[in-house]
Amino acid sequence: MTRHYNFCAGPAALPAAVLERARSELLDFHGRGLSVMEMSHRSDDFIAIAERTEADLRQLLSIPSNYKVLFLQGGASMQFAMLPMNLLGKGGSANFIQTGIWGKKALGEAKRLGYSCHLAGSSEANGHVAVPEQHTLALSRDAAYLHYTSNETIGGLEFNYTPQAQCADGSVVPLVCDMSSNILSGPINVADFGVIYAGAQKNIGPAGLTLVIVRDDLLGNALPGTPSLFDYQLLAEAGSMVNTPPTYAWYLAGLVFQWLKDDMGGLDAMDVLNQRKADKLYAAIDASGFYSNPIAPPNRSRMNVPFVLADAALDKVFLNEADEAGLLNLQGHRSVGGMRASLYNAVTEEAVDALIAFMADFEQRRG
Amino acid sequence: MTRHYNFCAGPAALPAAVLERARSELLDFHGRGLSVMEMSHRSDDFIAIAERTEADLRQLLSIPSNYKVLFLQGGASMQFAMLPMNLLGKGGSANFIQTGIWGKKALGEAKRLGYSCHLAGSSEANGHVAVPEQHTLALSRDAAYLHYTSNETIGGLEFNYTPQAQCADGSVVPLVCDMSSNILSGPINVADFGVIYAGAQKNIGPAGLTLVIVRDDLLGNALPGTPSLFDYQLLAEAGSMVNTPPTYAWYLAGLVFQWLKDDMGGLDAMDVLNQRKADKLYAAIDASGFYSNPIAPPNRSRMNVPFVLADAALDKVFLNEADEAGLLNLQGHRSVGGMRASLYNAVTEEAVDALIAFMADFEQRRG
């Protein structure tokens, strides 16, 4: 068995220690004679797993007690629909900051469902290389909330500040954030947000699980005709078990949270490590005449580092040679091309060093 | 490591051979240096897994080419909402046969969403111990489809015939079936159905995956305002990858399908085996003066066998002793109490024999 360096944007690398533990427990969890996959979600054993997972996440992110934590299905894209159905029950319009493809999709889905949508800020004019500054944001008069994407996975653009969702009259509306690709990369102040959500398949666990952290006062306003499994209030009341949840993915998320706490020293330590990993790679790109990244330095993503070669004709050679060197999944998103190295929590500093060394060698030979 | 006999109703037992194979590949799939969980869903490796899984299922169930196979999230309960949103786009009412709790929930969700619903048949009057006969079914004049639950997991009531969805004027509307707890237990004639759906966590794989088999002519009619991830047409066009699917659950379902084909001899063989397992257990119950099952023999479920003890005060003792004997998860659903032994595909005949022996011994000692 060999483990290679995996820079996939998602579903992404998981910590080897987590996979090893999952493997050791796969056929027999704690001597119970069955797999976690084979347990009722209402069994004592699974309830203990679920509760510990939530408690560990609450500790990692210092989640205040007036927030509910939901473990759902459907991915962040399902939230694009669930958010307006839950947050516009009292009327008003959904406001968006758009800094790339995912923010655009979130707005598009709310529009598709017929909701009133307003673009409160955008980086489209600069080609999504710098996030809009706070003073340029303009919420609609009837804003019910402000949605943004803290890290655009495809573009590699990350907010370096938390937007204030302030309307012209000074009132503040809930801030809603898609944190799919940078949640748990460092500490955040949950109290700044009304809703935080994230697909699991980057920094949480396997695909098929979606995390939603929602402030209590935003529950109970779902529009009539909202499917039961879309209603935050019903989901919160049922402890995310209105129906059978994705139990194995939930368990694996729990192992990741334990790894973050016990092996990695929590999110302050991850913050330092992730900064160091990203700084190294951007420094190598900037020092080179061959590789380049277009993003304004303060908004460069720590999680997703897109870059292009000076000669795009070499892209395939680069990817093939990287693959042979055990550096996997460096191709950029199919919509933009080029390269992308995702440096999520489970991607080690050793992996980043190996990538940098490979890039230098490739440049020397082919650049 | 010990593997006990697991009679859980769901998430349910998986074949040991499948779990062993998953374990052997967990950290390194086929020498690729990463787990299936860590692969992009758009990678060649995962696409090959996804395509083989669908091809194997099509072979197992002899699915005609004019049906799409979708691998979704949300469970069968999500389908309770998706079905009317997709099938009532041309108007008409949703018709239901109700033979227990799940059928009732399916109707309740369609009602909650504001659709016109009609009860075309019910076993409520007989306490859900026998399914309504074909000649008693009465579809509404404007029926758009007829929904039923082929096996009620909680009540242990299974249809022994495929209903005809015939209206009073002789026209036939699509038949829609929730097969969550008996799909793949034997052959079916897919062409009899408009839509077949099933949560994975009984006979398919782990929780968090939902199978939908839908006839081509039923695509493309979703109501305006339907979320993208609810629209069968969009999902079918995208090969179930409108967004990131639950890749690991999909892979495990594939391993289960391979096991059914290669190790178990396909669904004809499963049919024989499942009949034999169920016959044995019902015979033991009927021969006893201590255990009883209330369901009319022709409608007794082969997958879920509920039974009660003559003395309910012994329930806890029975469950504790069974647990100590390595016979797990025999408690009935929390809404009905008593006992329930689920005999899904992965529950071996050896497990059923062990249960029958334990029950005889318990009756002798305590009955």
Tab-separated table of N, CA and C in Angstrom, chain B residues 254-304:
chain	number	residue	atom	x	y	z
B	254	GLY	N	-21.882	-0.370	-5.257
B	254	GLY	CA	-21.293	-1.135	-6.357
B	254	GLY	C	-20.717	-2.461	-5.885
B	255	LEU	N	-20.065	-2.428	-4.728
B	255	LEU	CA	-19.521	-3.680	-4.183
B	255	LEU	C	-20.649	-4.647	-3.824
B	256	VAL	N	-21.749	-4.115	-3.305
B	256	VAL	CA	-22.900	-4.971	-2.980
B	256	VAL	C	-23.477	-5.592	-4.264
B	257	PHE	N	-23.579	-4.788	-5.314
B	257	PHE	CA	-24.127	-5.324	-6.573
B	257	PHE	C	-23.205	-6.428	-7.122
B	258	GLN	N	-21.898	-6.215	-7.038
B	258	GLN	CA	-20.944	-7.246	-7.490
B	258	GLN	C	-21.106	-8.518	-6.676
B	259	TRP	N	-21.268	-8.338	-5.375
B	259	TRP	CA	-21.463	-9.496	-4.486
B	259	TRP	C	-22.734	-10.261	-4.864
B	260	LEU	N	-23.802	-9.525	-5.143
B	260	LEU	CA	-25.048	-10.185	-5.538
B	260	LEU	C	-24.872	-10.982	-6.822
B	261	LYS	N	-24.160	-10.387	-7.763
B	261	LYS	CA	-23.960	-11.053	-9.056
B	261	LYS	C	-22.978	-12.213	-8.953
B	262	ASP	N	-21.829	-11.937	-8.391
B	262	ASP	CA	-20.718	-12.890	-8.483
B	262	ASP	C	-20.725	-13.918	-7.357
B	263	ASP	N	-21.073	-13.492	-6.151
B	263	ASP	CA	-21.009	-14.428	-5.016
B	263	ASP	C	-22.342	-15.123	-4.764
B	264	MET	N	-23.426	-14.437	-5.033
B	264	MET	CA	-24.740	-14.960	-4.633
B	264	MET	C	-25.558	-15.501	-5.802
B	265	GLY	N	-25.091	-15.297	-7.011
B	265	GLY	CA	-25.793	-15.884	-8.160
B	265	GLY	C	-26.966	-15.075	-8.680
B	266	GLY	N	-27.032	-13.792	-8.313
B	266	GLY	CA	-28.085	-12.937	-8.872
B	266	GLY	C	-29.400	-13.025	-8.112
B	267	LEU	N	-30.408	-12.347	-8.633
B	267	LEU	CA	-31.655	-12.171	-7.873
B	267	LEU	C	-32.566	-13.393	-7.875
B	268	ASP	N	-32.454	-14.250	-8.866
B	268	ASP	CA	-33.245	-15.485	-8.814
B	268	ASP	C	-32.794	-16.332	-7.627
B	269	ALA	N	-31.496	-16.409	-7.452
B	269	ALA	CA	-30.966	-17.177	-6.317
B	269	ALA	C	-31.306	-16.494	-4.991
B	270	MET	N	-31.239	-15.164	-4.968
B	270	MET	CA	-31.590	-14.439	-3.732
B	270	MET	C	-33.049	-14.681	-3.371
B	271	ASP	N	-33.870	-14.724	-4.406
B	271	ASP	CA	-35.302	-14.949	-4.215
B	271	ASP	C	-35.544	-16.268	-3.471
B	272	VAL	N	-34.893	-17.291	-3.928
B	272	VAL	CA	-35.034	-18.616	-3.306
B	272	VAL	C	-34.519	-18.581	-1.869
B	273	LEU	N	-33.354	-18.007	-1.699
B	273	LEU	CA	-32.745	-17.948	-0.367
B	273	LEU	C	-33.607	-17.133	0.596
B	274	ASN	N	-34.078	-15.977	0.130
B	274	ASN	CA	-34.882	-15.122	1.011
B	274	ASN	C	-36.205	-15.794	1.383
B	275	GLN	N	-36.779	-16.520	0.419
B	275	GLN	CA	-38.015	-17.233	0.714
B	275	GLN	C	-37.766	-18.294	1.789
B	276	ARG	N	-36.668	-19.008	1.636
B	276	ARG	CA	-36.358	-20.084	2.578
B	276	ARG	C	-36.112	-19.516	3.982
B	277	LYS	N	-35.348	-18.425	4.056
B	277	LYS	CA	-35.066	-17.789	5.359
B	277	LYS	C	-36.376	-17.380	6.042
B	278	ALA	N	-37.231	-16.693	5.275
B	278	ALA	CA	-38.484	-16.199	5.859
B	278	ALA	C	-39.408	-17.353	6.237
B	279	ASP	N	-39.520	-18.324	5.353
B	279	ASP	CA	-40.401	-19.476	5.630
B	279	ASP	C	-40.017	-20.156	6.940
B	280	LYS	N	-38.732	-20.362	7.111
B	280	LYS	CA	-38.229	-20.985	8.347
B	280	LYS	C	-38.657	-20.228	9.592
B	281	LEU	N	-38.453	-18.929	9.551
B	281	LEU	CA	-38.729	-18.138	10.756
B	281	LEU	C	-40.233	-18.072	11.036
B	282	TYR	N	-41.032	-17.853	9.988
B	282	TYR	CA	-42.486	-17.822	10.203
B	282	TYR	C	-42.982	-19.184	10.689
B	283	ALA	N	-42.420	-20.254	10.139
B	283	ALA	CA	-42.837	-21.603	10.568
B	283	ALA	C	-42.539	-21.793	12.057
B	284	ALA	N	-41.379	-21.322	12.487
B	284	ALA	CA	-41.011	-21.454	13.903
B	284	ALA	C	-41.959	-20.641	14.782
B	285	ILE	N	-42.307	-19.462	14.302
B	285	ILE	CA	-43.234	-18.612	15.063
B	285	ILE	C	-44.606	-19.284	15.145
B	286	ASP	N	-45.090	-19.764	14.011
B	286	ASP	CA	-46.435	-20.357	13.966
B	286	ASP	C	-46.518	-21.656	14.774
B	287	ALA	N	-45.408	-22.392	14.805
B	287	ALA	CA	-45.401	-23.663	15.540
B	287	ALA	C	-45.346	-23.447	17.044
B	288	SER	N	-44.994	-22.230	17.418
B	288	SER	CA	-44.822	-21.933	18.845
B	288	SER	C	-46.138	-21.426	19.431
B	289	GLY	N	-46.348	-21.671	20.708
B	289	GLY	CA	-47.485	-21.061	21.378
B	289	GLY	C	-47.073	-19.769	22.054
B	290	PHE	N	-45.828	-19.386	21.899
B	290	PHE	CA	-45.249	-18.282	22.656
B	290	PHE	C	-45.008	-17.040	21.801
B	291	TYR	N	-44.655	-17.260	20.544
B	291	TYR	CA	-44.395	-16.150	19.627
B	291	TYR	C	-45.553	-16.040	18.638
B	292	SER	N	-45.843	-14.816	18.214
B	292	SER	CA	-46.868	-14.687	17.185
B	292	SER	C	-46.624	-13.490	16.275
B	293	ASN	N	-47.111	-13.640	15.056
B	293	ASN	CA	-47.035	-12.591	14.035
B	293	ASN	C	-48.439	-12.434	13.461
B	294	PRO	N	-48.939	-11.182	13.396
B	294	PRO	CA	-50.348	-10.993	13.073
B	294	PRO	C	-50.671	-10.907	11.579
B	295	ILE	N	-49.658	-10.911	10.728
B	295	ILE	CA	-49.905	-10.579	9.315
B	295	ILE	C	-50.508	-11.766	8.563
B	296	ALA	N	-51.441	-11.479	7.659
B	296	ALA	CA	-52.036	-12.522	6.813
B	296	ALA	C	-50.918	-13.211	6.033
B	297	PRO	N	-50.852	-14.540	6.090
B	297	PRO	CA	-49.720	-15.248	5.476
B	297	PRO	C	-49.329	-14.799	4.068
B	298	PRO	N	-50.263	-14.547	3.151
B	298	PRO	CA	-49.794	-14.165	1.804
B	298	PRO	C	-49.077	-12.804	1.779
B	299	ASN	N	-49.276	-11.988	2.813
B	299	ASN	CA	-48.678	-10.647	2.835
B	299	ASN	C	-47.564	-10.499	3.856
B	300	ARG	N	-47.126	-11.611	4.398
B	300	ARG	CA	-46.027	-11.536	5.352
B	300	ARG	C	-44.738	-11.138	4.639
B	301	SER	N	-44.066	-10.171	5.206
B	301	SER	CA	-42.834	-9.668	4.609
B	301	SER	C	-41.719	-10.697	4.715
B	302	ARG	N	-40.983	-10.847	3.631
B	302	ARG	CA	-39.795	-11.711	3.680
B	302	ARG	C	-38.607	-10.981	4.296
B	303	MET	N	-38.700	-9.675	4.337
B	303	MET	CA	-37.559	-8.882	4.800
B	303	MET	C	-37.648	-8.488	6.275
B	304	ASN	N	-38.856	-8.211	6.750
B	304	ASN	CA	-39.022	-7.728	8.126
B	304	ASN	C	-40.075	-8.574	8.799
